[in-house]
Coordinates of C-alpha atoms (C1' of nucleotides) in Angstrom, one line a residue:
Chain A
M153 CA 119.4 94.4 85.9
I154 CA 116.9 96.8 84.4
A155 CA 117.2 99.2 87.3
Q156 CA 120.9 99.2 87.1
A157 CA 121.0 99.7 83.4
V158 CA 118.6 102.7 83.7
R159 CA 120.6 104.2 86.5
E160 CA 123.8 103.9 84.5
S161 CA 122.7 105.0 81.1
G162 CA 120.0 107.3 82.2
S163 CA 117.7 106.0 79.4
V164 CA 117.4 102.7 77.6
T165 CA 115.2 101.1 74.9
V166 CA 113.1 98.0 75.3
Q167 CA 115.2 96.4 72.6
E168 CA 118.5 97.1 74.4
L169 CA 117.1 95.6 77.6
A170 CA 115.7 92.5 75.7
E171 CA 119.2 91.9 74.3
L172 CA 120.9 92.6 77.6
T173 CA 118.7 90.2 79.6
G174 CA 117.9 87.6 77.0
A175 CA 114.2 88.1 77.7
S176 CA 111.5 88.9 75.2
E177 CA 110.4 92.5 74.6
M178 CA 107.0 91.8 76.0
T179 CA 108.5 90.7 79.3
I180 CA 110.7 93.7 79.3
R181 CA 107.6 95.9 78.8
R182 CA 105.8 94.2 81.7
D183 CA 108.8 94.6 84.0
L184 CA 109.2 98.2 83.0
D185 CA 105.5 98.9 83.9
A186 CA 106.0 97.2 87.2
L187 CA 109.1 99.2 88.0
A188 CA 107.4 102.4 86.9
A189 CA 104.5 101.6 89.2
Q190 CA 107.0 101.2 92.1
G191 CA 108.6 104.5 91.2
V192 CA 111.9 103.1 90.3
L193 CA 112.0 104.6 86.8
E194 CA 109.9 106.5 84.3
R195 CA 108.3 104.8 81.4
V196 CA 108.6 106.4 78.0
R197 CA 107.6 105.1 74.6
G198 CA 110.1 102.6 73.4
G199 CA 111.9 102.2 76.7
A200 CA 112.5 103.8 80.1
R201 CA 114.2 106.8 81.6
T202 CA 115.8 107.4 85.0
L203 CA 113.8 109.6 87.5
L204 CA 117.1 110.9 88.8
L205 CA 117.4 114.6 87.8
R206 CA 119.8 117.3 88.9
G207 CA 120.2 117.6 92.7
E208 CA 116.9 116.1 93.5
E209 CA 116.4 113.4 96.0
P210 CA 116.3 109.9 94.4
P211 CA 112.9 108.3 94.8
F212 CA 112.4 106.0 97.7
A213 CA 111.9 102.9 95.7
L214 CA 115.2 103.4 94.1
R215 CA 117.1 104.1 97.3
A216 CA 115.6 101.1 99.0
R217 CA 117.5 98.9 96.5
E218 CA 120.9 100.5 97.0
A219 CA 123.5 99.5 99.6
V220 CA 121.2 97.1 101.3
E221 CA 124.1 95.3 102.9
A222 CA 125.6 98.4 104.4
K223 CA 122.2 99.5 105.7
R224 CA 121.7 96.2 107.4
R225 CA 125.0 96.4 109.1
I226 CA 124.4 100.0 110.2
A227 CA 121.0 99.0 111.5
A228 CA 122.4 96.1 113.5
E229 CA 124.9 98.4 115.1
V230 CA 122.2 101.0 115.9
S231 CA 120.1 98.3 117.4
S232 CA 122.9 97.1 119.6
L233 CA 123.3 100.6 121.0
I234 CA 119.7 100.5 122.3
A235 CA 119.0 98.8 125.6
D236 CA 115.9 96.8 126.4
G237 CA 113.1 98.9 127.8
E238 CA 114.1 102.1 126.1
T239 CA 111.7 104.4 124.3
V240 CA 112.9 105.0 120.8
L241 CA 112.0 107.6 118.2
L242 CA 112.7 106.3 114.7
D243 CA 113.1 108.6 111.8
S244 CA 111.9 107.9 108.2
G245 CA 114.2 106.5 105.5
T246 CA 115.4 103.2 104.3
T247 CA 118.1 102.7 106.9
C248 CA 115.7 103.4 109.8
L249 CA 113.3 100.9 108.2
E250 CA 116.0 98.2 108.7
V251 CA 116.3 99.4 112.3
A252 CA 112.6 98.9 112.8
R253 CA 112.9 95.4 111.5
L254 CA 115.4 94.6 114.3
L255 CA 113.7 96.5 117.0
H256 CA 110.5 94.6 116.4
Q257 CA 112.1 91.6 118.1
R258 CA 113.2 93.7 121.1
P259 CA 111.3 94.7 124.3
V260 CA 111.3 98.4 123.5
T261 CA 108.8 101.2 122.8
V262 CA 109.1 102.6 119.4
M263 CA 107.5 105.5 117.7
P264 CA 108.4 105.4 113.9
L265 CA 108.0 108.5 111.7
S266 CA 107.1 106.6 108.5
L267 CA 104.2 104.5 107.4
Q268 CA 106.5 101.7 106.3
A269 CA 108.0 101.3 109.8
I270 CA 104.5 101.5 111.3
H271 CA 103.5 98.6 109.1
M272 CA 106.5 96.6 110.0
L273 CA 106.0 97.1 113.7
G274 CA 102.2 96.9 113.8
D275 CA 101.4 94.0 111.4
S276 CA 102.6 91.2 113.5
P277 CA 102.6 91.2 117.3
G278 CA 106.1 91.2 118.8
P279 CA 107.8 92.2 122.0
A280 CA 108.1 95.8 120.8
T281 CA 105.4 98.3 121.8
L282 CA 104.3 100.6 119.0
M283 CA 103.3 104.2 119.3
V284 CA 102.0 106.0 116.3
P285 CA 102.6 109.7 115.8
G286 CA 100.1 111.8 113.9
G287 CA 100.9 113.4 110.6
R288 CA 100.5 113.5 106.9
P289 CA 102.4 110.9 105.0
R290 CA 104.6 112.3 102.2
A291 CA 104.3 110.3 98.9
A292 CA 105.9 106.9 98.5
E293 CA 108.3 107.5 101.3
G294 CA 105.6 107.4 103.8
A295 CA 107.4 110.0 106.0
L296 CA 105.0 111.6 108.5
T297 CA 105.3 115.4 108.6
G298 CA 103.3 118.4 109.5
P299 CA 101.8 120.0 112.6
L300 CA 100.3 116.8 113.9
T301 CA 103.7 115.1 113.8
L302 CA 105.3 118.1 115.5
A303 CA 102.6 118.1 118.2
S304 CA 103.0 114.4 118.8
L305 CA 106.7 114.8 119.3
S306 CA 106.4 117.8 121.6
A307 CA 104.1 115.8 123.8
L308 CA 106.7 113.1 124.4
R309 CA 110.3 112.5 125.5
F310 CA 112.4 109.6 124.3
D311 CA 115.5 107.9 125.5
T312 CA 117.0 107.6 122.1
G313 CA 116.2 109.2 118.8
V314 CA 117.5 107.4 115.7
V315 CA 117.6 109.9 112.8
G316 CA 118.6 109.5 109.2
C317 CA 119.7 112.3 107.0
C318 CA 120.4 113.3 103.4
G319 CA 123.6 115.2 104.2
L320 CA 125.9 115.4 107.1
S321 CA 129.1 117.4 107.5
A322 CA 131.1 118.9 110.4
A323 CA 131.0 122.3 108.7
E324 CA 127.4 122.4 107.5
G325 CA 125.7 120.2 110.1
L326 CA 122.8 117.8 109.5
T327 CA 120.6 118.5 106.4
A328 CA 117.6 117.1 104.7
Y329 CA 116.1 117.4 101.2
D330 CA 112.7 118.5 102.4
L331 CA 111.7 121.4 104.6
D332 CA 108.9 119.5 106.4
D333 CA 111.2 116.6 107.0
A334 CA 113.8 119.0 108.5
A335 CA 111.3 120.4 110.9
V336 CA 110.4 116.9 112.1
K337 CA 114.0 116.0 112.5
K338 CA 114.6 119.2 114.5
A339 CA 111.7 118.3 116.8
S340 CA 112.9 114.7 117.1
I341 CA 116.3 115.9 118.3
T342 CA 114.6 118.2 120.8
S343 CA 112.5 115.4 122.2
S344 CA 115.2 112.8 122.6
R345 CA 117.8 112.6 125.3
R346 CA 120.3 110.8 123.0
I347 CA 120.6 111.1 119.2
I348 CA 122.0 108.4 117.0
V349 CA 122.5 109.2 113.4
A350 CA 122.3 106.3 110.9
A351 CA 123.9 107.4 107.6
D352 CA 125.9 105.4 105.1
G353 CA 129.1 106.9 103.9
S354 CA 127.6 108.6 100.9
K355 CA 125.9 111.1 103.1
L356 CA 129.0 112.2 104.8
G357 CA 130.4 115.5 103.5
R358 CA 127.3 116.1 101.5
T359 CA 124.9 119.0 102.2
A360 CA 121.2 119.0 101.2
F361 CA 118.8 121.9 101.0
A362 CA 117.1 122.0 104.4
Y363 CA 119.2 122.7 107.5
V364 CA 118.3 120.7 110.6
G365 CA 121.1 121.6 113.1
P366 CA 124.8 121.5 114.0
T367 CA 126.6 118.2 114.6
T368 CA 127.1 119.1 118.2
L369 CA 123.5 117.9 118.8
L370 CA 124.4 114.4 117.7
H371 CA 125.8 112.0 120.2
T372 CA 126.6 109.0 118.0
L373 CA 127.0 108.5 114.3
V374 CA 126.8 105.0 112.8
T375 CA 128.2 104.8 109.3
D376 CA 130.1 102.4 107.0
T377 CA 133.6 102.1 105.7
T378 CA 132.9 104.2 102.6
A379 CA 132.7 107.3 104.9
P380 CA 135.4 109.9 104.0
A381 CA 138.2 109.9 106.7
D382 CA 138.5 113.6 106.9
E383 CA 134.8 114.1 107.6
V384 CA 134.9 111.3 110.2
A385 CA 137.8 113.0 111.9
A386 CA 136.1 116.4 111.9
L387 CA 133.0 115.0 113.4
E388 CA 134.9 113.2 116.1
G389 CA 136.7 116.4 116.8
A390 CA 133.4 118.1 117.3
G391 CA 132.5 115.6 120.0
T392 CA 130.4 113.0 118.1
V393 CA 131.2 109.3 118.7
V394 CA 131.6 107.7 115.3
K395 CA 131.0 103.9 114.8
I396 CA 132.1 102.4 111.5
V397 CA 130.7 99.0 110.6
Chain B
M111 CA 84.4 75.6 107.7
I112 CA 86.7 75.2 110.7
A113 CA 86.0 78.7 112.1
Q114 CA 82.3 78.0 111.7
A115 CA 82.4 74.6 113.4
V116 CA 84.4 76.0 116.3
R117 CA 82.0 79.0 116.7
E118 CA 79.0 76.7 116.7
S119 CA 80.2 73.8 118.9
G120 CA 82.5 75.9 121.0
S121 CA 85.0 73.0 120.8
V122 CA 85.9 70.4 118.3
T123 CA 88.5 67.7 117.9
V124 CA 90.9 67.2 115.0
Q125 CA 89.2 64.0 114.1
E126 CA 85.8 65.6 113.9
L127 CA 87.1 68.3 111.6
A128 CA 89.0 65.8 109.4
E129 CA 85.7 63.9 108.9
L130 CA 83.7 67.1 108.4
T131 CA 86.1 68.5 105.8
G132 CA 87.4 65.3 104.2
A133 CA 90.9 66.5 104.7
S134 CA 93.6 64.6 106.6
E135 CA 94.3 65.2 110.3
M136 CA 97.7 66.7 109.5
T137 CA 96.1 69.3 107.3
I138 CA 93.6 70.1 110.0
R139 CA 96.4 70.5 112.5
R140 CA 98.2 72.9 110.2
D141 CA 95.1 74.9 109.6
L142 CA 94.3 75.1 113.3
D143 CA 97.8 76.4 114.0
A144 CA 97.3 79.0 111.3
L145 CA 93.9 80.1 112.6
A146 CA 95.2 80.2 116.2
A147 CA 98.1 82.4 115.0
Q148 CA 95.5 84.7 113.5
G149 CA 93.6 84.8 116.7
V150 CA 90.4 83.1 115.4
L151 CA 90.5 80.2 117.8
E152 CA 92.5 78.7 120.6
R153 CA 94.5 75.6 120.0
V154 CA 94.1 72.7 122.6
R155 CA 95.5 69.2 122.5
G156 CA 93.4 67.1 120.2
G157 CA 91.5 70.0 118.7
A158 CA 90.5 73.6 119.1
R159 CA 88.3 75.8 121.3
T160 CA 86.5 79.0 120.7
L161 CA 87.9 82.2 122.1
L162 CA 84.4 83.5 122.7
L163 CA 83.6 83.7 126.4
R164 CA 80.7 85.2 128.3
G165 CA 80.0 88.9 127.5
E166 CA 83.5 89.6 126.1
E167 CA 84.1 91.2 122.8
P168 CA 84.8 88.6 120.1
P169 CA 88.3 88.9 118.8
F170 CA 88.9 91.0 115.7
A171 CA 90.0 88.2 113.5
L172 CA 86.8 86.4 114.2
R173 CA 84.5 89.4 113.6
A174 CA 86.3 90.2 110.4
R175 CA 84.8 86.9 108.9
E176 CA 81.3 87.5 109.9
A177 CA 78.5 89.2 107.9
V178 CA 81.0 90.4 105.3
E179 CA 78.2 90.9 102.8
A180 CA 76.2 93.1 105.1
K181 CA 79.3 95.1 106.0
R182 CA 80.0 95.7 102.3
R183 CA 76.6 96.9 101.7
I184 CA 76.6 99.2 104.7
A185 CA 80.0 100.5 103.7
A186 CA 78.8 101.3 100.2
E187 CA 75.9 103.2 101.5
V188 CA 78.1 105.2 103.9
S189 CA 80.5 106.0 101.1
S190 CA 77.6 107.2 99.0
L191 CA 76.6 109.7 101.7
I192 CA 80.1 111.3 101.6
A193 CA 80.7 113.9 98.9
D194 CA 84.0 114.5 97.0
G195 CA 86.4 116.8 98.8
E196 CA 85.1 116.1 102.3
T197 CA 87.3 115.5 105.3
V198 CA 86.3 112.3 106.9
L199 CA 87.1 110.8 110.3
L200 CA 87.0 107.0 110.2
D201 CA 86.5 104.9 113.3
S202 CA 88.1 101.5 114.0
G203 CA 86.3 98.2 113.4
T204 CA 85.6 95.9 110.5
T205 CA 82.8 97.8 109.0
C206 CA 84.8 101.0 108.9
L207 CA 87.6 99.1 107.3
E208 CA 85.3 98.3 104.4
V209 CA 84.5 102.0 104.2
A210 CA 88.2 102.8 104.0
R211 CA 88.5 100.4 101.0
L212 CA 85.8 102.4 99.2
L213 CA 87.0 105.9 100.2
H214 CA 90.5 105.0 98.9
Q215 CA 89.1 105.5 95.4
R216 CA 87.5 108.8 96.2
P217 CA 89.0 112.3 96.3
V218 CA 88.5 112.8 100.0
T219 CA 90.7 113.4 103.0
V220 CA 90.5 110.6 105.5
M221 CA 91.9 110.1 109.0
P222 CA 91.4 106.5 110.1
L223 CA 91.5 105.5 113.7
S224 CA 92.9 102.0 113.1
L225 CA 96.2 100.6 111.8
Q226 CA 94.4 98.4 109.3
A227 CA 92.7 101.3 107.7
I228 CA 96.0 103.3 107.6
H229 CA 97.6 100.4 105.7
M230 CA 94.7 100.2 103.3
L231 CA 94.8 103.9 102.5
G232 CA 98.6 104.4 102.7
D233 CA 100.0 101.4 100.9
S234 CA 99.0 102.2 97.4
P235 CA 98.6 105.8 96.2
G236 CA 95.1 106.7 95.3
P237 CA 92.9 109.8 95.0
A238 CA 92.3 109.9 98.7
T239 CA 94.5 111.9 101.0
L240 CA 95.6 110.2 104.2
M241 CA 96.0 111.8 107.6
V242 CA 97.4 109.8 110.4
P243 CA 96.3 110.4 114.0
G244 CA 98.7 109.7 116.8
G245 CA 98.0 107.0 119.4
R246 CA 98.8 103.6 120.8
P247 CA 97.4 100.7 118.8
R248 CA 95.3 98.2 120.8
A249 CA 96.2 94.6 120.1
A250 CA 95.1 92.8 116.9
E251 CA 92.3 95.3 116.3
G252 CA 94.8 98.0 115.6
A253 CA 92.5 100.7 117.1
L254 CA 94.4 103.8 118.0
T255 CA 93.6 105.2 121.5
G256 CA 95.1 107.2 124.2
P257 CA 96.1 110.8 124.8
L258 CA 97.9 111.2 121.5
T259 CA 94.8 110.2 119.6
L260 CA 92.6 112.5 121.6
A261 CA 95.0 115.3 121.0
S262 CA 95.0 114.7 117.3
L263 CA 91.3 114.8 117.2
S264 CA 91.0 117.9 119.3
A265 CA 93.3 119.7 116.9
L266 CA 91.1 119.0 113.8
R267 CA 87.5 119.4 112.6
F268 CA 85.9 117.0 110.1
D269 CA 83.0 117.3 107.8
T270 CA 81.9 113.8 108.6
G271 CA 82.7 111.3 111.3
V272 CA 82.0 107.6 110.5
V273 CA 81.8 105.7 113.7
G274 CA 81.2 102.0 114.5
C275 CA 79.9 100.8 117.8
C276 CA 79.4 97.7 119.9
G277 CA 76.0 98.6 121.1
L278 CA 73.4 101.1 120.1
S279 CA 69.9 101.6 121.5
A280 CA 67.5 104.6 121.7
A281 CA 67.3 104.1 125.5
E282 CA 71.0 103.6 126.4
G283 CA 72.7 105.4 123.5
L284 CA 75.9 104.5 121.8
T285 CA 78.2 102.1 123.7
A286 CA 81.6 100.4 123.3
Y287 CA 83.4 97.5 124.9
D288 CA 86.5 99.4 125.8
L289 CA 86.8 102.6 127.8
D290 CA 89.7 104.0 125.8
D291 CA 87.7 103.3 122.6
A292 CA 84.7 105.1 124.1
A293 CA 86.8 108.1 124.8
V294 CA 88.1 108.2 121.2
K295 CA 84.5 107.9 119.9
K296 CA 83.4 110.7 122.2
A297 CA 86.2 112.9 120.9
S298 CA 85.4 111.9 117.3
I299 CA 81.8 113.0 117.7
T300 CA 82.9 116.3 119.1
S301 CA 85.3 116.9 116.2
S302 CA 82.8 116.1 113.4
R303 CA 80.1 118.2 112.1
R304 CA 78.0 115.2 110.9
I305 CA 78.1 111.8 112.5
I306 CA 77.3 108.6 110.5
V307 CA 77.0 105.4 112.5
A308 CA 77.8 102.2 110.6
A309 CA 76.4 99.2 112.6
D310 CA 74.9 95.9 111.4
G311 CA 71.6 94.9 112.8
S312 CA 73.1 92.8 115.6
K313 CA 74.4 95.9 117.4
L314 CA 70.9 97.5 117.6
G315 CA 69.2 97.2 121.0
R316 CA 72.4 95.9 122.5
T317 CA 74.3 97.8 125.2
A318 CA 78.0 97.4 125.9
F319 CA 80.1 98.4 128.9
A320 CA 81.5 101.9 128.0
Y321 CA 79.0 104.7 127.4
V322 CA 79.8 107.1 124.6
G323 CA 76.8 109.4 124.3
P324 CA 73.1 109.7 123.5
T325 CA 71.7 108.9 120.1
T326 CA 70.7 112.6 119.7
L327 CA 74.3 113.2 118.7
L328 CA 74.0 110.9 115.7
H329 CA 72.7 112.3 112.4
T330 CA 72.5 109.1 110.3
L331 CA 72.5 105.4 111.0
V332 CA 73.3 102.9 108.3
T333 CA 72.3 99.4 109.2
D334 CA 71.0 96.2 107.5
T335 CA 67.7 94.4 107.3
T336 CA 68.4 92.4 110.5
A337 CA 67.9 95.5 112.6
P338 CA 65.0 95.2 115.0
A339 CA 62.1 97.3 113.9
D340 CA 61.2 98.7 117.3
E341 CA 64.8 100.0 117.8
V342 CA 64.8 101.6 114.3
A343 CA 61.5 103.3 115.1
A344 CA 62.7 104.6 118.4
L345 CA 65.9 105.9 116.9
E346 CA 64.0 107.6 114.1
G347 CA 61.7 109.1 116.7
A348 CA 64.7 110.5 118.4
G349 CA 65.7 112.4 115.3
T350 CA 68.3 110.0 113.7
V351 CA 68.0 109.3 110.0
V352 CA 68.1 105.5 109.5
K353 CA 69.1 103.9 106.2
I354 CA 68.5 100.2 105.9
V355 CA 70.5 98.4 103.1
Chain C
dC258 C1' 100.2 107.3 55.7
dA259 C1' 103.8 103.9 57.1
dT260 C1' 106.1 102.0 60.8
dA261 C1' 107.2 101.1 65.3
dA262 C1' 105.4 100.4 69.9
dC263 C1' 102.0 98.8 72.6
dG264 C1' 98.4 96.0 75.0
dA265 C1' 95.2 92.2 75.2
dA266 C1' 94.5 87.3 74.8
dC267 C1' 96.0 82.9 74.9
dA268 C1' 99.4 78.9 75.5
dT269 C1' 103.2 77.0 78.1
dG270 C1' 106.5 75.9 81.4
dC271 C1' 108.0 76.6 86.0
dT272 C1' 107.9 77.5 90.9
dC273 C1' 105.8 77.5 95.0
dT274 C1' 102.3 76.0 98.0
dA275 C1' 99.0 72.9 100.0
dT276 C1' 98.2 68.3 101.1
dG277 C1' 99.0 63.6 102.5
dT278 C1' 102.0 59.9 104.4
dT279 C1' 105.4 58.1 107.4
dT280 C1' 108.0 58.0 111.4
dG281 C1' 109.8 59.2 115.8
dA282 C1' 109.1 62.2 119.8
dA283 C1' 106.2 64.2 123.3
dA284 C1' 102.2 64.6 126.1
dT285 C1' 98.3 62.6 128.4
dC286 C1' 95.7 58.9 130.6
dT287 C1' 95.3 54.7 133.4
Chain D
dA235 C1' 105.6 53.6 134.8
dG236 C1' 103.5 51.9 130.7
dA237 C1' 100.1 52.5 127.0
dT238 C1' 97.9 55.3 123.9
dT239 C1' 97.0 59.4 121.7
dT240 C1' 98.6 63.5 119.7
dC241 C1' 102.0 66.0 117.7
dA242 C1' 105.8 67.6 114.6
dA243 C1' 109.4 67.0 111.3
dA244 C1' 110.6 65.1 106.8
dC245 C1' 109.7 63.9 102.4
dA246 C1' 106.8 63.0 98.1
dT247 C1' 103.2 64.7 95.1
dA248 C1' 99.6 67.1 92.9
dG249 C1' 97.7 71.5 91.9
dA250 C1' 97.3 76.4 91.6
dG251 C1' 99.3 80.4 90.2
dC252 C1' 102.7 83.2 88.1
dA253 C1' 106.1 84.6 84.7
dT254 C1' 107.2 84.2 80.1
dG255 C1' 106.6 84.1 75.2
dT256 C1' 103.8 84.3 71.0
dT257 C1' 100.3 86.3 68.1
dC258 C1' 97.4 89.8 66.5
dG259 C1' 94.7 94.0 66.5
dT260 C1' 95.2 98.8 68.1
dT261 C1' 97.4 103.0 69.0
dA262 C1' 101.0 106.5 68.8
dT263 C1' 104.7 108.8 66.2
dG264 C1' 107.4 110.5 62.4

DNA sequence: CATAACGAACATGCTCTATGTTTGAAATCT
DNA sequence: AGATTTCAAACATAGAGCATGTTCGTTATG
């Protein structure tokens, strides 16, 4: 409730939240501190403020709470496109984290590009084989980037690359918010025989700062029903198979 | 208590453990299942059996419970030898995991060679900067090995390398149980300007299967008071600084 | 300087987990 | 095959731990 209130109003006071939730102000303060520590919002005296400014990328902890159902469905579809025994390269991002959860139960070899996914696949033994790429983790997201990551990618070839994105349009191609991220995605595409893009509908038709490549490099797009029809049509026209779940 | 009983007797029945601990047999069974899942012991009908056979390396989950106090002290000493701002290469193993815990609070750059240490340094943001090496994690230990690991190491140079070992003697040098591990340790030593060996006293004078290198490559050894005096003297004679904590 | 916000400390109620018991099923031994 | 032991599921219960709320002293802010 707090996260939603902050997202909608942009800024709320402790009193407002106490009234809204029926909890005491002390509890609200404690919850705000916890949410601030998770990077969901920013604490200010008397209340809290959203971290969402201008065209910036929303923080990871915030995105992880949005559209969870859609992400799950997309992840399930992506997983079903992957055959047993494949070697899979798995991008960073919340949707790909869901894919990691599913692939953990499958006899495949996975190299994830985020710390979170490494944890998921490495903590408990499962049928999946884990490969770790090198790199420098970027902030809360845990996305691995940098020369070590690029070197790890260039040394290997994968059957399938599952990539997320911040923006995807037929006209402007695949884009990311971060330059380093974009470089990793570029290398991922180069090192994978087949590319599956996992992106919920909100990413379609959007363009972010860093250019990764044209949509002609992408073999399959898995998205949800909120995807704009014109973009879907344009992508299919450009030769990408689109699966809507 | 259960882990200790199994370690000492090699094999115990559910009844014996129930008597020993005062708990019911059902509780013992549940605990045995949990310990077996953690890899501490092996479940057999009617009781449990140790996993420790012949000259094999004890399983990670078992080693993690032994000599925790000594490991902590050794880790504290190792940490004190490292200056703020250094780049540190951190080997796999339980002692080095303790070092990771301490370095997390320090403004240093750390590249750990085990999944466990990556988790420790990557989960919560701290003053330490994390670098992740590539590699394939080996079983429960989470030690990263293989060509990707070696490539990551050869691409970098560290101020200090903290290495663990399975055996260390002035006569036979530094040894490990696993060939791949030994290769990583060799590369670690090559890529680090200064080498600190963290090894409790039980490792001294022991020799394991895979040879890593002579003790002349090692600058400092941190061990505990259980280290045999003759080995310590021999190592100091060979030019290694020995710190006993 | 006054007021609001905060944080620490303590009390309380709740939830969740660990434990124990029972019972029927499964495995082992004779 | 029959007898006996071991096991696992189901349920009841006690305890620990956590979230919450209150109070009060401290700290920021206008």
